[in-house]
mmCIF file of C-alpha atoms in Angstrom:
data_model
loop_
_atom_site.group_PDB
_atom_site.id
_atom_site.type_symbol
_atom_site.label_atom_id
_atom_site.label_comp_id
_atom_site.label_asym_id
_atom_site.label_seq_id
_atom_site.Cartn_x
_atom_site.Cartn_y
_atom_site.Cartn_z
ATOM 1 C CA MET A 1 13.318 25.021 -7.988
ATOM 2 C CA LYS A 2 14.128 21.851 -6.733
ATOM 3 C CA LEU A 3 12.097 23.291 -3.734
ATOM 4 C CA LEU A 4 9.140 23.558 -6.048
ATOM 5 C CA LEU A 5 9.174 19.801 -7.627
ATOM 6 C CA GLU A 6 9.984 18.467 -4.189
ATOM 7 C CA ILE A 7 6.326 20.185 -2.931
ATOM 8 C CA SER A 8 4.419 19.081 -6.076
ATOM 9 C CA LEU A 9 5.633 15.587 -5.908
ATOM 10 C CA TYR A 10 4.802 15.338 -2.301
ATOM 11 C CA PHE A 11 1.767 16.885 -2.969
ATOM 12 C CA SER A 12 0.584 14.868 -5.607
ATOM 13 C CA GLN A 13 1.415 11.855 -3.321
ATOM 14 C CA PHE A 14 -1.139 13.156 -0.813
ATOM 15 C CA CYS A 15 -3.800 13.465 -3.658
ATOM 16 C CA ILE A 16 -3.153 9.950 -4.967
ATOM 17 C CA VAL A 17 -3.284 8.335 -1.424
ATOM 18 C CA LEU A 18 -6.687 10.273 -0.774
ATOM 19 C CA ALA A 19 -7.891 8.953 -4.068
ATOM 20 C CA MET A 20 -6.961 5.496 -3.022
ATOM 21 C CA LEU A 21 -8.632 5.771 0.412
ATOM 22 C CA LEU A 22 -11.730 6.890 -1.213
ATOM 23 C CA CYS A 23 -11.842 3.929 -3.752
ATOM 24 C CA MET A 24 -11.503 1.912 -0.751
ATOM 25 C CA LEU A 25 -14.296 3.257 0.908
ATOM 26 C CA ARG A 26 -16.366 2.511 -2.099
ATOM 27 C CA LEU A 27 -14.883 -1.351 -2.335
ATOM 28 C CA LEU A 28 -16.163 -1.588 0.986
ATOM 29 C CA LYS A 29 -19.771 -0.308 1.072
ATOM 30 C CA GLY A 30 -20.463 -0.602 -2.723
ATOM 31 C CA PRO A 31 -24.057 -1.682 -2.563
ATOM 32 C CA THR A 32 -23.708 -4.176 -5.367
ATOM 33 C CA ALA A 33 -20.321 -6.613 -6.872
ATOM 34 C CA GLN A 34 -20.159 -4.549 -10.062
ATOM 35 C CA ASP A 35 -19.682 -1.116 -7.945
ATOM 36 C CA ARG A 36 -16.927 -3.063 -5.943
ATOM 37 C CA VAL A 37 -15.363 -4.217 -9.435
ATOM 38 C CA LEU A 38 -15.137 -0.704 -10.301
ATOM 39 C CA ALA A 39 -13.596 0.485 -7.041
ATOM 40 C CA LEU A 40 -11.024 -1.969 -7.677
ATOM 41 C CA ASP A 41 -10.306 -0.871 -11.573
ATOM 42 C CA THR A 42 -9.975 2.445 -10.263
ATOM 43 C CA LEU A 43 -7.646 1.306 -7.478
ATOM 44 C CA TRP A 44 -4.927 -0.148 -9.945
ATOM 45 C CA ILE A 45 -5.422 2.885 -11.730
ATOM 46 C CA CYS A 46 -4.425 4.673 -8.844
ATOM 47 C CA ALA A 47 -1.462 2.459 -8.211
ATOM 48 C CA MET A 48 -0.299 2.621 -11.640
ATOM 49 C CA LEU A 49 0.003 6.368 -10.934
ATOM 50 C CA PHE A 50 1.404 6.058 -7.674
ATOM 51 C CA ALA A 51 4.386 4.139 -9.360
ATOM 52 C CA LEU A 52 5.165 6.692 -12.119
ATOM 53 C CA LEU A 53 5.080 9.159 -9.318
ATOM 54 C CA LEU A 54 8.111 7.344 -7.247
ATOM 55 C CA GLY A 55 9.831 7.115 -10.718
ATOM 56 C CA ILE A 56 9.885 10.880 -10.801
ATOM 57 C CA GLY A 57 10.881 11.107 -7.443
ATOM 58 C CA PHE A 58 13.273 8.443 -7.342
ATOM 59 C CA ALA A 59 14.453 9.453 -11.083
ATOM 60 C CA SER A 60 15.036 5.932 -11.943
ATOM 61 C CA LEU A 61 13.143 4.254 -15.078
ATOM 62 C CA VAL A 62 12.801 0.801 -13.156
ATOM 63 C CA TYR A 63 9.128 2.429 -12.336
ATOM 64 C CA PHE A 64 8.012 2.556 -15.582
ATOM 65 C CA GLU A 65 7.993 -1.289 -15.730
ATOM 66 C CA TRP A 66 6.089 -1.170 -12.271
ATOM 67 C CA ALA A 67 3.584 1.197 -13.763
ATOM 68 C CA MET A 68 3.512 -0.643 -17.075
ATOM 69 C CA LEU A 69 2.768 -4.257 -15.210
ATOM 70 C CA ILE A 70 0.250 -2.692 -12.672
ATOM 71 C CA ALA A 71 -1.806 -1.583 -15.930
ATOM 72 C CA LEU A 72 -1.771 -4.863 -17.455
ATOM 73 C CA THR A 73 -2.740 -6.898 -14.562
ATOM 74 C CA GLY A 74 -5.505 -4.550 -13.424
ATOM 75 C CA PHE A 75 -6.970 -4.457 -16.989
ATOM 76 C CA VAL A 76 -6.799 -8.748 -17.050
ATOM 77 C CA SER A 77 -8.271 -8.541 -13.531
ATOM 78 C CA SER A 78 -11.118 -6.179 -14.243
ATOM 79 C CA VAL A 79 -12.266 -8.047 -17.405
ATOM 80 C CA ALA A 80 -12.049 -11.515 -15.672
ATOM 81 C CA LEU A 81 -14.111 -10.124 -12.659
ATOM 82 C CA ALA A 82 -16.882 -8.473 -15.055
ATOM 83 C CA LYS A 83 -17.047 -11.563 -16.925
ATOM 84 C CA PHE A 84 -17.470 -13.744 -14.082
ATOM 85 C CA LEU A 85 -20.377 -11.501 -12.760
ATOM 86 C CA MET A 86 -21.968 -11.611 -15.886
ATOM 87 C CA ARG A 87 -22.140 -14.876 -16.671
ATOM 88 C CA GLY A 88 -20.678 -16.834 -13.732
ATOM 89 C CA GLU A 89 -17.697 -18.297 -15.822
ATOM 90 C CA ILE A 90 -14.828 -16.438 -17.558
ATOM 91 C CA ILE A 91 -13.737 -18.025 -20.489
ATOM 92 C CA GLU A 92 -17.247 -19.689 -22.664
ATOM 93 C CA MET B 1 13.443 10.006 -0.950
ATOM 94 C CA ILE B 2 12.845 12.187 -3.065
ATOM 95 C CA ASN B 3 16.436 12.272 -5.465
ATOM 96 C CA ILE B 4 16.186 15.384 -7.594
ATOM 97 C CA PRO B 5 19.232 17.303 -9.026
ATOM 98 C CA GLU B 6 20.061 20.499 -7.193
ATOM 99 C CA ASP B 7 20.841 22.386 -10.532
ATOM 100 C CA ILE B 8 17.093 21.512 -11.770
ATOM 101 C CA SER B 9 16.222 24.866 -14.634
ATOM 102 C CA PRO B 10 13.030 26.234 -14.023
ATOM 103 C CA TRP B 11 11.924 25.605 -17.548
ATOM 104 C CA LEU B 12 11.550 22.015 -16.759
ATOM 105 C CA ALA B 13 10.348 22.204 -12.877
ATOM 106 C CA ILE B 14 7.803 24.344 -13.163
ATOM 107 C CA PRO B 15 5.889 22.401 -16.080
ATOM 108 C CA VAL B 16 6.412 19.242 -14.358
ATOM 109 C CA ALA B 17 5.176 20.602 -10.862
ATOM 110 C CA LEU B 18 2.095 21.948 -12.935
ATOM 111 C CA LEU B 19 1.182 19.186 -14.838
ATOM 112 C CA LEU B 20 1.765 16.534 -11.534
ATOM 113 C CA ILE B 21 -0.724 19.038 -9.521
ATOM 114 C CA CYS B 22 -2.819 19.096 -12.113
ATOM 115 C CA GLY B 23 -3.170 15.213 -12.938
ATOM 116 C CA SER B 24 -3.661 14.530 -8.712
ATOM 117 C CA LEU B 25 -6.223 16.897 -8.296
ATOM 118 C CA ILE B 26 -8.030 15.737 -11.169
ATOM 119 C CA THR B 27 -7.440 11.917 -10.451
ATOM 120 C CA LEU B 28 -8.819 13.114 -6.863
ATOM 121 C CA VAL B 29 -12.029 14.581 -8.362
ATOM 122 C CA GLY B 30 -12.835 11.514 -10.496
ATOM 123 C CA THR B 31 -12.331 9.359 -7.673
ATOM 124 C CA LEU B 32 -14.232 11.614 -5.389
ATOM 125 C CA GLY B 33 -16.960 11.120 -8.156
ATOM 126 C CA LEU B 34 -16.958 7.369 -7.689
ATOM 127 C CA LEU B 35 -17.961 7.466 -4.275
ATOM 128 C CA ARG B 36 -20.280 10.718 -4.169
ATOM 129 C CA LEU B 37 -22.729 9.999 -7.442
ATOM 130 C CA PRO B 38 -25.923 8.059 -6.280
ATOM 131 C CA HIS B 39 -26.116 5.398 -9.254
ATOM 132 C CA PHE B 40 -23.805 2.741 -10.240
ATOM 133 C CA TYR B 41 -24.850 3.967 -13.834
ATOM 134 C CA GLN B 42 -23.526 7.616 -12.877
ATOM 135 C CA ARG B 43 -20.742 6.208 -11.091
ATOM 136 C CA ILE B 44 -19.205 4.623 -13.738
ATOM 137 C CA HIS B 45 -18.386 8.003 -15.730
ATOM 138 C CA GLY B 46 -16.324 9.022 -12.732
ATOM 139 C CA PRO B 47 -13.160 7.212 -12.920
ATOM 140 C CA ALA B 48 -13.034 7.683 -16.472
ATOM 141 C CA ILE B 49 -11.612 11.393 -16.070
ATOM 142 C CA SER B 50 -9.027 10.079 -13.971
ATOM 143 C CA ILE B 51 -7.879 7.405 -16.427
ATOM 144 C CA THR B 52 -7.872 9.621 -19.238
ATOM 145 C CA PHE B 53 -6.639 13.359 -17.825
ATOM 146 C CA GLY B 54 -4.803 12.230 -14.652
ATOM 147 C CA ALA B 55 -2.544 9.397 -16.426
ATOM 148 C CA GLY B 56 -2.165 11.416 -19.123
ATOM 149 C CA SER B 57 -0.821 14.371 -17.378
ATOM 150 C CA PHE B 58 1.005 11.879 -15.382
ATOM 151 C CA LEU B 59 2.775 10.320 -18.142
ATOM 152 C CA LEU B 60 3.321 13.501 -20.012
ATOM 153 C CA ALA B 61 5.116 15.159 -17.026
ATOM 154 C CA SER B 62 7.289 11.831 -17.051
ATOM 155 C CA MET B 63 8.242 11.894 -20.388
ATOM 156 C CA LEU B 64 9.241 15.923 -20.113
ATOM 157 C CA TYR B 65 11.439 14.998 -17.007
ATOM 158 C CA PHE B 66 12.995 11.976 -18.184
ATOM 159 C CA THR B 67 13.583 13.516 -21.653
ATOM 160 C CA VAL B 68 15.440 16.478 -20.147
ATOM 161 C CA LEU B 69 17.003 14.624 -17.334
ATOM 162 C CA GLN B 70 18.659 12.040 -19.699
ATOM 163 C CA GLN B 71 19.222 14.141 -22.660
ATOM 164 C CA ARG B 72 17.864 12.177 -24.946
ATOM 165 C CA LEU B 73 14.139 11.211 -26.085
ATOM 166 C CA VAL B 74 12.371 8.922 -23.789
ATOM 167 C CA ILE B 75 9.129 8.181 -24.929
ATOM 168 C CA HIS B 76 8.262 4.674 -23.725
ATOM 169 C CA GLU B 77 5.578 6.313 -21.434
ATOM 170 C CA LEU B 78 3.798 6.596 -24.619
ATOM 171 C CA LEU B 79 3.408 2.483 -24.273
ATOM 172 C CA ILE B 80 1.491 2.789 -21.249
ATOM 173 C CA THR B 81 -0.381 6.082 -22.457
ATOM 174 C CA ALA B 82 -1.815 3.793 -25.188
ATOM 175 C CA PHE B 83 -2.415 0.671 -23.442
ATOM 176 C CA VAL B 84 -4.800 2.688 -20.725
ATOM 177 C CA MET B 85 -6.238 4.341 -23.393
ATOM 178 C CA LEU B 86 -6.707 1.500 -25.464
ATOM 179 C CA THR B 87 -8.045 -0.763 -22.414
ATOM 180 C CA ALA B 88 -10.545 1.517 -20.339
ATOM 181 C CA PRO B 89 -13.226 1.333 -22.610
ATOM 182 C CA VAL B 90 -13.261 -2.456 -22.612
ATOM 183 C CA THR B 91 -13.376 -2.583 -18.637
ATOM 184 C CA ALA B 92 -16.358 0.387 -18.640
ATOM 185 C CA MET B 93 -18.264 -1.596 -21.561
ATOM 186 C CA LEU B 94 -18.095 -5.176 -19.890
ATOM 187 C CA LEU B 95 -18.778 -3.802 -16.511
ATOM 188 C CA MET B 96 -21.580 -1.977 -18.286
ATOM 189 C CA ARG B 97 -23.032 -4.798 -19.684
ATOM 190 C CA THR B 98 -22.452 -6.806 -16.748
ATOM 191 C CA ALA B 99 -24.803 -4.602 -14.156
ATOM 192 C CA VAL B 100 -27.424 -3.808 -17.122
ATOM 193 C CA TYR B 101 -27.693 -7.632 -17.541
ATOM 194 C CA ARG B 102 -27.592 -8.330 -13.574
ATOM 195 C CA ASP B 103 -30.331 -5.302 -13.303
ATOM 196 C CA LEU B 104 -32.289 -7.028 -15.895
ATOM 197 C CA ARG B 105 -31.946 -10.352 -14.407
ATOM 198 C CA ASN B 106 -33.250 -9.450 -11.134
ATOM 199 C CA GLY B 107 -36.109 -7.423 -12.534
ATOM 200 C CA ARG B 108 -35.080 -4.581 -10.425
ATOM 201 C CA GLN B 109 -34.703 -1.313 -12.456
ATOM 202 C CA SER B 110 -33.479 2.141 -11.016
ATOM 203 C CA PRO B 111 -36.229 5.085 -11.294
ATOM 204 C CA ASP B 112 -33.876 7.651 -12.684
ATOM 205 C CA LEU B 113 -33.504 5.797 -15.773
ATOM 206 C CA LYS B 114 -37.212 5.047 -16.476
ATOM 207 C CA PRO B 115 -38.370 8.184 -18.295
ATOM 208 C CA ALA B 116 -35.361 8.649 -20.576
ATOM 209 C CA THR B 117 -34.847 5.127 -22.162
ATOM 210 C CA PRO B 118 -38.030 3.750 -23.101
ATOM 211 C CA LEU B 119 -36.675 0.783 -23.771
ATOM 212 C CA ALA B 120 -35.841 -0.303 -20.581
ATOM 213 C CA SER B 121 -38.888 0.790 -19.040
ATOM 214 C CA GLY B 122 -40.221 -1.713 -21.110
ATOM 215 C CA HIS B 123 -38.504 -4.125 -20.322
ATOM 216 C CA ALA B 124 -38.838 -2.819 -16.786
ATOM 217 C CA THR B 125 -42.699 -2.931 -17.132
ATOM 218 C CA THR B 126 -42.440 -6.496 -18.262
ATOM 219 C CA ALA B 127 -39.506 -7.811 -16.211
ATOM 220 C CA GLY B 128 -41.531 -10.763 -14.614
ATOM 221 C CA ALA B 129 -42.526 -11.933 -18.099
ATOM 222 C CA ASN B 130 -38.863 -11.661 -19.326
ATOM 223 C CA ARG B 131 -37.095 -13.293 -16.365
ATOM 224 C CA PRO B 132 -38.173 -16.887 -17.001
ATOM 225 C CA GLY B 133 -36.848 -16.444 -20.880
ATOM 226 C CA LEU B 134 -33.445 -14.698 -19.245
ATOM 227 C CA MET B 135 -32.904 -17.468 -17.025
ATOM 228 C CA GLU B 136 -33.671 -20.019 -20.141
ATOM 229 C CA GLU B 137 -31.032 -18.097 -21.941
ATOM 230 C CA GLN B 138 -28.888 -18.403 -19.121
ATOM 231 C CA SER B 139 -29.100 -22.055 -18.554
ATOM 232 C CA ASP B 140 -28.525 -22.930 -22.682
ATOM 233 C CA SER B 141 -25.303 -21.236 -22.528
ATOM 234 C CA ASN B 142 -24.358 -22.983 -19.254
ATOM 235 C CA PRO B 143 -25.207 -26.792 -19.474
ATOM 236 C CA GLU B 144 -24.525 -27.532 -16.136
#
């Protein structure tokens, strides 16, 4: 049963890294600026999921705080970028 | 790197493995949609599935695993769940408004949106007339 959990952990790590790669492609080739911001937002979410995976793999609760911090900073950066693209300034 | 106890019960390992595989596959599908869909207004729906279902499955798996492993109730992953569920629509709404505003300001209209939304097509037909007004509005809010 340890083997099953190991295989599923490695498989999901592979899938998340592949998802991050796809986001990176969209980030590089996105035709407009809002495409790039959307790809960056998805990249933050993928990083949060990867931190959770590491937490399960190492059986430690420290990674939970990493995931929380990544989610927080990702939200703030996405909102700031979206507002900047709309108005040209962040705080009106 | 993997630090899993040797005598882990199948009643814990099977649901956690199932949730992990489901969540990672759903996340992959969501980002594939982000890469493959043709227009921004369609593309913004791709990551929503990876945010809700992918993150939900992962957080459920983490909660289940740590609750059984530490033999107490570990539910502080609910914090992340609540936070992500609250903030994902806000980000999507702001990005959508940004995209609509920028497209209208540049007089650009996607051909696949014209028949479905009469309001937007009305804007598109008078895009040249609306353009100075939008510019004025922007310069009003931005005094420099």
